[in-house]
GROMACS .gro file of C-alpha atoms in nm:
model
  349
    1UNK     CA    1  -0.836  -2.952  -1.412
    2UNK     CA    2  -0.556  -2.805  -1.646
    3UNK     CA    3  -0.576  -2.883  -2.049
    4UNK     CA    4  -0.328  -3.063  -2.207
    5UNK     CA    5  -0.233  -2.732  -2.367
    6UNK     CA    6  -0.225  -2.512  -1.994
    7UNK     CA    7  -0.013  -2.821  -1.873
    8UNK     CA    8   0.256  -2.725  -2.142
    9UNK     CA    9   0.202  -2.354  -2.154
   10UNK     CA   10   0.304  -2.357  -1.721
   11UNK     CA   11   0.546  -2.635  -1.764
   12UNK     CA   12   0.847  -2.424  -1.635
   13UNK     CA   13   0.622  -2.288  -1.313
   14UNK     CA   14   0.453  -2.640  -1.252
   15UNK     CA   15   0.844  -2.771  -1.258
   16UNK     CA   16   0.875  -2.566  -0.920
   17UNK     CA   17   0.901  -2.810  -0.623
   18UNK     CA   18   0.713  -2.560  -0.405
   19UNK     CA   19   0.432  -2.484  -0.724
   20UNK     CA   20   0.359  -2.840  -0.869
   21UNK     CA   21   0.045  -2.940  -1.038
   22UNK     CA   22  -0.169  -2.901  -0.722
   23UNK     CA   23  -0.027  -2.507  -0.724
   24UNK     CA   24  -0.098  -2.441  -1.056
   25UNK     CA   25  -0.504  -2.609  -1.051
   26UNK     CA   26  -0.497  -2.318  -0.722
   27UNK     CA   27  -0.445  -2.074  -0.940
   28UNK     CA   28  -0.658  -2.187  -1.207
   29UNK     CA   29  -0.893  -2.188  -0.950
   30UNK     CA   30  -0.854  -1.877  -0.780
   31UNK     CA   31  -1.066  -1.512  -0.809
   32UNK     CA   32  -0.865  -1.194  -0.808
   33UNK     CA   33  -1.028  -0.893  -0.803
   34UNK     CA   34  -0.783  -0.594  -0.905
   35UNK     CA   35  -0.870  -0.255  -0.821
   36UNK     CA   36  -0.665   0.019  -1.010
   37UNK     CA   37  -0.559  -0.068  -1.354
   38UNK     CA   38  -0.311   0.221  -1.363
   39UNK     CA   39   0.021   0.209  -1.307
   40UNK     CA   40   0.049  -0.072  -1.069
   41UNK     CA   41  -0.233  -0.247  -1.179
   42UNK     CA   42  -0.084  -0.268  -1.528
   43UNK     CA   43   0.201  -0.499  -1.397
   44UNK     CA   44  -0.010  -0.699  -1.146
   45UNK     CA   45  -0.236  -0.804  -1.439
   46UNK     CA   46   0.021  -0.900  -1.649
   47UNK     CA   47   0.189  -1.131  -1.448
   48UNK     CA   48  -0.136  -1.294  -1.293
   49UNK     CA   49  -0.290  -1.337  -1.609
   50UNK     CA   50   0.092  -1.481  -1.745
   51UNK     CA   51   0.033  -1.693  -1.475
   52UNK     CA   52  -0.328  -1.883  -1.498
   53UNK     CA   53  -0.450  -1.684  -1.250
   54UNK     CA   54  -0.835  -1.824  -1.352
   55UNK     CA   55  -1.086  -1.540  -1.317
   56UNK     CA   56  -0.967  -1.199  -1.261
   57UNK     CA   57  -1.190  -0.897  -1.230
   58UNK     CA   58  -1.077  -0.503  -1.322
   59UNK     CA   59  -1.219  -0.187  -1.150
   60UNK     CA   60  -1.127   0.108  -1.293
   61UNK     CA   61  -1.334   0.416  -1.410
   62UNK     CA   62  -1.069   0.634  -1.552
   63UNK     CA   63  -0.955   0.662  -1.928
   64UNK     CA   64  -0.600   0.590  -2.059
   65UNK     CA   65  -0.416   0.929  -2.041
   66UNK     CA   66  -0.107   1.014  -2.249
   67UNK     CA   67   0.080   1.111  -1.915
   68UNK     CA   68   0.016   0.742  -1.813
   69UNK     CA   69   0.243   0.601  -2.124
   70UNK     CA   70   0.561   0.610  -1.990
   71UNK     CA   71   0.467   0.370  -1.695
   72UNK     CA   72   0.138   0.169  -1.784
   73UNK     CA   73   0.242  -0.037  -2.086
   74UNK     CA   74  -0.019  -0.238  -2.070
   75UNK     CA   75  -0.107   0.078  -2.322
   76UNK     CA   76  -0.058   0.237  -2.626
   77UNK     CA   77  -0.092   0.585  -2.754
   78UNK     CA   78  -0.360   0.411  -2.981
   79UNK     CA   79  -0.574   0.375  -2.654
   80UNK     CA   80  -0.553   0.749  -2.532
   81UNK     CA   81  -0.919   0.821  -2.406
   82UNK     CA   82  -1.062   0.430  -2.360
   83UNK     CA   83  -1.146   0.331  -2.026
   84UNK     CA   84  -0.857   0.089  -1.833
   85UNK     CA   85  -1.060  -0.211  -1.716
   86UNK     CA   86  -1.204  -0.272  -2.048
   87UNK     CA   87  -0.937  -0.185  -2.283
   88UNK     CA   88  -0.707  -0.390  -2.006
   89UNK     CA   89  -0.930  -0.691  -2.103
   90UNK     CA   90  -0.927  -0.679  -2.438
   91UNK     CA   91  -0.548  -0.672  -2.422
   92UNK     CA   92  -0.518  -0.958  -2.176
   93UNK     CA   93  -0.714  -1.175  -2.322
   94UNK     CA   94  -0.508  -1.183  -2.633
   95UNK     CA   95  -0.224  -1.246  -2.374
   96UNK     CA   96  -0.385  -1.561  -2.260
   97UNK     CA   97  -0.746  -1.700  -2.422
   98UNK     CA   98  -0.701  -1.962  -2.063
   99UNK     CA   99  -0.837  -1.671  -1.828
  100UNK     CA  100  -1.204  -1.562  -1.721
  101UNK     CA  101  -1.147  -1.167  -1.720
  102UNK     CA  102  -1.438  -0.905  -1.632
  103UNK     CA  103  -1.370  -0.535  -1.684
  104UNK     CA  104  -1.606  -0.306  -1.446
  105UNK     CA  105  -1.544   0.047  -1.566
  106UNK     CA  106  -1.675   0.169  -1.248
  107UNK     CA  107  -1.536   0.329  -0.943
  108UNK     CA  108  -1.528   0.149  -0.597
  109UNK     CA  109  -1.770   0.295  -0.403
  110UNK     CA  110  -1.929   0.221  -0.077
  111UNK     CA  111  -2.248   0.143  -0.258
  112UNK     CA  112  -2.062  -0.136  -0.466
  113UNK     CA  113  -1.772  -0.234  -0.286
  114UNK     CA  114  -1.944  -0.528  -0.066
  115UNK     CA  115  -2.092  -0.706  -0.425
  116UNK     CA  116  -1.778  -0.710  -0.604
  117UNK     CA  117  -1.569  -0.800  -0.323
  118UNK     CA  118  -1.724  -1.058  -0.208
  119UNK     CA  119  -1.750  -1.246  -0.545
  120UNK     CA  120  -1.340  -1.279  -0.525
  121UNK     CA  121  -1.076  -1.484  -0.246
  122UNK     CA  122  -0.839  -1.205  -0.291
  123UNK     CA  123  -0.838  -0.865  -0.356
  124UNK     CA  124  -0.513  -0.629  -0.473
  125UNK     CA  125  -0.538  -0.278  -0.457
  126UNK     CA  126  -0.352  -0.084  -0.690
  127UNK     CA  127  -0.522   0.290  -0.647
  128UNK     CA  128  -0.353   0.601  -0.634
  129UNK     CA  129  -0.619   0.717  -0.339
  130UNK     CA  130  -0.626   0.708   0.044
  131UNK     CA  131  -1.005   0.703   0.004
  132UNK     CA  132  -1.008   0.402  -0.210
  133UNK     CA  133  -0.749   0.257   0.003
  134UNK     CA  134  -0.948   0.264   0.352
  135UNK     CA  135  -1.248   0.165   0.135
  136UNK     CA  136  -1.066  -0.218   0.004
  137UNK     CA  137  -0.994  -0.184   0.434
  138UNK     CA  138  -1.264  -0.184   0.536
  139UNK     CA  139  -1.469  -0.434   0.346
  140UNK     CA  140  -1.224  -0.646   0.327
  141UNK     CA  141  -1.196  -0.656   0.675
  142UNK     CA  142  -1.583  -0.676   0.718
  143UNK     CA  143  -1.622  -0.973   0.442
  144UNK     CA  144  -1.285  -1.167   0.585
  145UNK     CA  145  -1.106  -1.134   0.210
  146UNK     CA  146  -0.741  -1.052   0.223
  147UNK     CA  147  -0.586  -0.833  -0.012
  148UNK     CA  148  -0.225  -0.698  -0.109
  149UNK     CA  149  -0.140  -0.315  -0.087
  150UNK     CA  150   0.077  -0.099  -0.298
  151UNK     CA  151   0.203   0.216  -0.338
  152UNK     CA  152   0.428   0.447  -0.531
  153UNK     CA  153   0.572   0.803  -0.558
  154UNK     CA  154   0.858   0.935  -0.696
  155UNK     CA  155   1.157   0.680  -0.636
  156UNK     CA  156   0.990   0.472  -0.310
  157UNK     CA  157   0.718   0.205  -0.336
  158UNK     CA  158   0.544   0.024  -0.076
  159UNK     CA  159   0.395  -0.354  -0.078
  160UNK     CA  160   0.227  -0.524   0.186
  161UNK     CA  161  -0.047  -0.818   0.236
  162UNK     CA  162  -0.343  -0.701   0.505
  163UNK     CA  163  -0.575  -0.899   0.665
  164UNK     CA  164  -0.470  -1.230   0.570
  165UNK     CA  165  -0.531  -1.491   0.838
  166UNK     CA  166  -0.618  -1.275   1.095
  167UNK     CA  167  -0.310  -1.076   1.062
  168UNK     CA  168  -0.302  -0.676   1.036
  169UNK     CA  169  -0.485  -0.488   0.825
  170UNK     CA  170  -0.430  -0.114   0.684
  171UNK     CA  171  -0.580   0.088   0.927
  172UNK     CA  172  -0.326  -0.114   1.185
  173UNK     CA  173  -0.029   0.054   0.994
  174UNK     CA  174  -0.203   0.386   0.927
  175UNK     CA  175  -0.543   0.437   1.157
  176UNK     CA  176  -0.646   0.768   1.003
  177UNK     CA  177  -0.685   0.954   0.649
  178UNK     CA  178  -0.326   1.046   0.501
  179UNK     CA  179  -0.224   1.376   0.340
  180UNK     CA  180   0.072   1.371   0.106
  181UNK     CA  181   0.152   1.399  -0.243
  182UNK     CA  182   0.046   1.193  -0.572
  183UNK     CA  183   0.184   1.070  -0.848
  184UNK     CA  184   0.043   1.362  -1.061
  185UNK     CA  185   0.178   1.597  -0.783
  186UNK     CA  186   0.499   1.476  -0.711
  187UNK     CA  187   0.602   1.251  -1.001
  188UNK     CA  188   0.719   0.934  -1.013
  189UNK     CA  189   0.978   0.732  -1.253
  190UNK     CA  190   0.833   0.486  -1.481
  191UNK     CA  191   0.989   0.203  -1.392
  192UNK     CA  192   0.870   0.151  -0.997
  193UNK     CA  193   0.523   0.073  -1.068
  194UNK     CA  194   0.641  -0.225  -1.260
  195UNK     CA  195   0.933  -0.353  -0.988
  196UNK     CA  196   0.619  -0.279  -0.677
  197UNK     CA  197   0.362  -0.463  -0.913
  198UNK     CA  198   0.567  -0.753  -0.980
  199UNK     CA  199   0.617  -0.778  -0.627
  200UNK     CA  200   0.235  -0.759  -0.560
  201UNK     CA  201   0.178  -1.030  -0.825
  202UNK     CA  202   0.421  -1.246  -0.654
  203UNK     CA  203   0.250  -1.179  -0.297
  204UNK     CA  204  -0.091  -1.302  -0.439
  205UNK     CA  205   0.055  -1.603  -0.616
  206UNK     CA  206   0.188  -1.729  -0.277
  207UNK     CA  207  -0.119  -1.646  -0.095
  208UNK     CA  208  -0.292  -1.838  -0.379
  209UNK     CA  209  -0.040  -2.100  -0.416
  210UNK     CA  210  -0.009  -2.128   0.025
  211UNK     CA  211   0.367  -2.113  -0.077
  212UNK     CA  212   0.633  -1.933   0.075
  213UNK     CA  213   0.617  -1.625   0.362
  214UNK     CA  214   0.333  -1.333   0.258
  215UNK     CA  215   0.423  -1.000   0.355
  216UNK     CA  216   0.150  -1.004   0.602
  217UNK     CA  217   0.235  -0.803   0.911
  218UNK     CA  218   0.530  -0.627   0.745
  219UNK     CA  219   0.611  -0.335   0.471
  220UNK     CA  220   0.870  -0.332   0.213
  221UNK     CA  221   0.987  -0.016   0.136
  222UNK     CA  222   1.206   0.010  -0.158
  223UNK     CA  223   1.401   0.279  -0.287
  224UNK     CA  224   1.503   0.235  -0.661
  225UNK     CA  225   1.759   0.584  -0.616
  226UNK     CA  226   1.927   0.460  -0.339
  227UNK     CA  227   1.869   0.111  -0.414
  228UNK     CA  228   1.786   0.035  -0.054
  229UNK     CA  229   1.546  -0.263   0.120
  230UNK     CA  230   1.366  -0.251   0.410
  231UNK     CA  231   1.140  -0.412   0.593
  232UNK     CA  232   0.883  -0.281   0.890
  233UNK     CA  233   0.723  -0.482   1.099
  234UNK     CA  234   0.387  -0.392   1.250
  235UNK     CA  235   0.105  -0.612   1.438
  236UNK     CA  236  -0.273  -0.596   1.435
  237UNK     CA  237  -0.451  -0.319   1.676
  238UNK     CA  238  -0.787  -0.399   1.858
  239UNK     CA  239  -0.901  -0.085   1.637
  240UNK     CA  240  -0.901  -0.203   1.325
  241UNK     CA  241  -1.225  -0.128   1.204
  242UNK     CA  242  -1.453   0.094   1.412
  243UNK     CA  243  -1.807  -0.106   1.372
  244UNK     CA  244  -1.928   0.222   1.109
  245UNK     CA  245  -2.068   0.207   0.764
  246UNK     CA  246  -1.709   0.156   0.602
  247UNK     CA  247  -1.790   0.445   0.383
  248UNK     CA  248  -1.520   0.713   0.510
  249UNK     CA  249  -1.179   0.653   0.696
  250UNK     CA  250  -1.294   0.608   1.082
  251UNK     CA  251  -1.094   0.803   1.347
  252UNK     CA  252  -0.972   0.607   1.629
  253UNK     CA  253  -0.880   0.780   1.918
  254UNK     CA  254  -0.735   0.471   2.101
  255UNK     CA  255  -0.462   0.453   1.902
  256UNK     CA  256  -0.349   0.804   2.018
  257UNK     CA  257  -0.304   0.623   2.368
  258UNK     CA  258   0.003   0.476   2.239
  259UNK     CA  259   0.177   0.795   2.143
  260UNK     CA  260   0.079   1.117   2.315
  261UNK     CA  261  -0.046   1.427   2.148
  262UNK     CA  262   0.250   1.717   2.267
  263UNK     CA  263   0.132   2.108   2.253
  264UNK     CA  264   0.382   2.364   2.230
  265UNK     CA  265   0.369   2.475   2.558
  266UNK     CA  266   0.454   2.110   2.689
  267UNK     CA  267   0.706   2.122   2.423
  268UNK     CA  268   0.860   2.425   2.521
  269UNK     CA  269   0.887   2.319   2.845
  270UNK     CA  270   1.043   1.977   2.796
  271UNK     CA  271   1.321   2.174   2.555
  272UNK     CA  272   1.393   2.389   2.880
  273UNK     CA  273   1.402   2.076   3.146
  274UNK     CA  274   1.575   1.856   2.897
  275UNK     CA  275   1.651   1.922   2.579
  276UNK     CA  276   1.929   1.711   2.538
  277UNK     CA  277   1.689   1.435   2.556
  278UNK     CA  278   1.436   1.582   2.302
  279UNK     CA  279   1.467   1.481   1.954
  280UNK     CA  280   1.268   1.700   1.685
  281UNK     CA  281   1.147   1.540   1.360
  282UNK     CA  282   0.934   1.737   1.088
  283UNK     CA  283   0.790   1.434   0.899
  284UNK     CA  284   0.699   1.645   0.551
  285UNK     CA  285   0.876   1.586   0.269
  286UNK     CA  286   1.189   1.781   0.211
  287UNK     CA  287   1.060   2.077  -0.008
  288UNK     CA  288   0.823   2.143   0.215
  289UNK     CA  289   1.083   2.157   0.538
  290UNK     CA  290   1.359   2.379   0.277
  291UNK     CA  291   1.036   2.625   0.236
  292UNK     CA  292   0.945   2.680   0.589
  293UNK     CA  293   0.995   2.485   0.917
  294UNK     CA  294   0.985   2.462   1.330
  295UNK     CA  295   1.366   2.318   1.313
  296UNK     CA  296   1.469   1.950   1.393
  297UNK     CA  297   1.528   1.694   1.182
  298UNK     CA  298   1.360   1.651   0.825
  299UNK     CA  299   1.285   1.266   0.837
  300UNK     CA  300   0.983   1.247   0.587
  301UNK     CA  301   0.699   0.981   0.638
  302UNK     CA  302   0.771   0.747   0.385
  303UNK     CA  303   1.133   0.717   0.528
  304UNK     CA  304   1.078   0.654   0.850
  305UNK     CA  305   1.066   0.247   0.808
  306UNK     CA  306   1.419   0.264   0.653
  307UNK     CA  307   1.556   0.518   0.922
  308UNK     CA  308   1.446   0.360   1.255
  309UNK     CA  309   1.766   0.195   1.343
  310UNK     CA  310   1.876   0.551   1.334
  311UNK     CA  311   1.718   0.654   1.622
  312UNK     CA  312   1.933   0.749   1.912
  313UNK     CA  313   1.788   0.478   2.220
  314UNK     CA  314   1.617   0.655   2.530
  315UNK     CA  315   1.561   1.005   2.350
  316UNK     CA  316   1.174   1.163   2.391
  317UNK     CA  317   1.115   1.150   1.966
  318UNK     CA  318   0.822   1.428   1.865
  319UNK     CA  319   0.706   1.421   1.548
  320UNK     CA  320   0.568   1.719   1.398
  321UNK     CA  321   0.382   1.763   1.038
  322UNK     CA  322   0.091   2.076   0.993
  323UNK     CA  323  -0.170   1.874   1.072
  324UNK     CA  324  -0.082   1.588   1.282
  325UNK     CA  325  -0.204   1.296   1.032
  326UNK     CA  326   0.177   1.198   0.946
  327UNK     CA  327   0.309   1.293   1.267
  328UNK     CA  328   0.038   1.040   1.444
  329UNK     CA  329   0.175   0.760   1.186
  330UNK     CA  330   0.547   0.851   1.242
  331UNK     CA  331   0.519   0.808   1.672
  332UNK     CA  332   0.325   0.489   1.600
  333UNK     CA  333   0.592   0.331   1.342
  334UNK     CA  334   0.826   0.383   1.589
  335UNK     CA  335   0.676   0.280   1.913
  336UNK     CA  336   0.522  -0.060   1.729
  337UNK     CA  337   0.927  -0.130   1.636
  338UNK     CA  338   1.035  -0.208   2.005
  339UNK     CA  339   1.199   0.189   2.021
  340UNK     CA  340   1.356   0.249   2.360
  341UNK     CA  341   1.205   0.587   2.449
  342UNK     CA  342   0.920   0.782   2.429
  343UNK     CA  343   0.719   0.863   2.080
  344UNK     CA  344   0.553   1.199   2.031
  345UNK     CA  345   0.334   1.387   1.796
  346UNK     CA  346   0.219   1.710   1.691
  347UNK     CA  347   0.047   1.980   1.448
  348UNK     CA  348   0.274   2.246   1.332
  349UNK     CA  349   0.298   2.501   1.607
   0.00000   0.00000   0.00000
């Protein structure tokens, strides 16, 4: 039950037709475990906590960095050097005394993942690392906790909800291990993390809440430099977690049923049959096509959401990337959207 005091400090939430006082005692109510207190995490914590989110747990082993400042202002240059998840505590408690908050200044491992987990309803993940990613997968597919996914680099973020209700999960929208850039690599502006967070806080609040339409089964990709919205939809494979110790990202080779491997001899030979029915698309990001490159269109990865409509209808699409990990995710974006044609992919010949 809400004090007197939470009653007035919510009033303009619990005024909400869709919130009420039964939405706000859910949130009071609910556990959130956030993993990442970083850049995305910041924002997520902020708002939850604003909120009367109840009892809210932090994982993060890494120390506030003076590169992190311009982005994660949950932090001051006073805090250089302290770990996230506690100093993110201390911080947020003084934001609101109403909230249960536990700092682990660990990192998510395999060995600890399934305990801290499954002491929470819902789980956000705000790392910065495919590994960690496939890890909150996995476990949360194997302990039945949903859990809402971001991502950021550069001027793009990501936000999704997986496994919630039965409904896709992250391996459904990318089966195996990523390569790509990271914020450290490729930059990113300070500002995104706190537009994707805010969107991941409001995801959890209506999972919490049962209000409104999650983004379960579909990706919003943003663009803050073109100021562009989209929105993917994907469904759930058979595959989505292999049956293994969820300790490393499992390879599914089903899922390449769906969208053929192409060599370049197969390649070379459908250019000479057809080629005005082949379509060539190197799926690495654009420095890395200017630098050296096959040909064909330069369509990176975390594009091709926003650019499917593009698509020419009844072309034979093959991806290419130099190892075949994007490429893979590129034919299988396309041939989950309902693309008339044939979806191809390939390591750089």
């Amino acid at each position: 039950m809400l004090e007197p005091i939470e009653r007035k400090r919510y009033s303009r939430q619990i005024l909400l037709p869709e919130m009420g006082l039964a939405g706000q005692e859910k949130l009071k109510a609910a556990r959130v475990l956030v993993v990442g207190a970083g850049g995305l995490g910041c924002p997520v914590l902020q708002y939850l906590v604003a909120a009367g989110v109840g009892n809210i747990g932090i994982v993060d082993d890494d120390t506030v960095d003076i590169t992190n400042l311009h982005r994660q202002i949950l932090y001051s240059a006073n805090d250089v050097g302290k770990n996230k998840a506690i100093t993110a505590v201390e911080k947020l408690s003084i934001l609101n005394p109403f909230i249960q908050l536990t700092a682990y200044p660990d990192h998510l491992t395999a060995e600890n993942a399934a305990e801290l987990i499954n002491s929470y309803d819902l789980v956000i993940d705000g790392s910065d690392n495919f590994e960690t990613r496939y890890l909150v997968n996995d476990f949360c597919v194997e302990l039945n906790k949903p859990f809402v996914f971001g991502s950021i680099l550069r001027f793009e973020g990501q936000v999704s909800v997986f496994n919630y209700q039965n409904g896709p999960t992250y391996r459904c929208l990318f089966p195996d291990a990523e390569e790509g850039d990271n914020c450290a690599e490729a930059g990113v502006i300070g500002i995104l993390p706190g537009i994707i967070g805010t969107y991941m806080a409001n995801e959890a609040i209506k999972i919490i809440t049962g209000i409104g339409e999650p983004l379960s089964g579909k990706l919003l990709v943003i663009n803050t430099l073109a100021n562009s919205h989209s929105v993917f939809q994907f469904s759930r494979t058979a595959a989505t977690f292999s049956g293994q110790s969820p300790t490393t990202p499992a390879v599914h080779s089903e899922l390449h049923a769906d969208n053929s491997e192409m060599s370049y001899d197969e390649f070379e030979a459908l250019q000479q049959s057809d080629p005005e029915q082949v379509l060539l698309v190197d799926v690495r990001e654009y420095y890395e096509f200017e630098a050296d490159n096959f040909g064909g269109e330069n369509i990176p990865l975390s594009d091709i959401p926003e650019s499917i409509s593009t698509f020419p209808a009844g072309k034979k699409v093959v991806f290419y990337c130099n190892s075949g990990k994007r490429s893979l995710q590129a034919a299988k974006l396309l041939a989950q959207s309902g693309y008339e044609g044939q979806t191809f992919w390939a390591q750089r010949w």
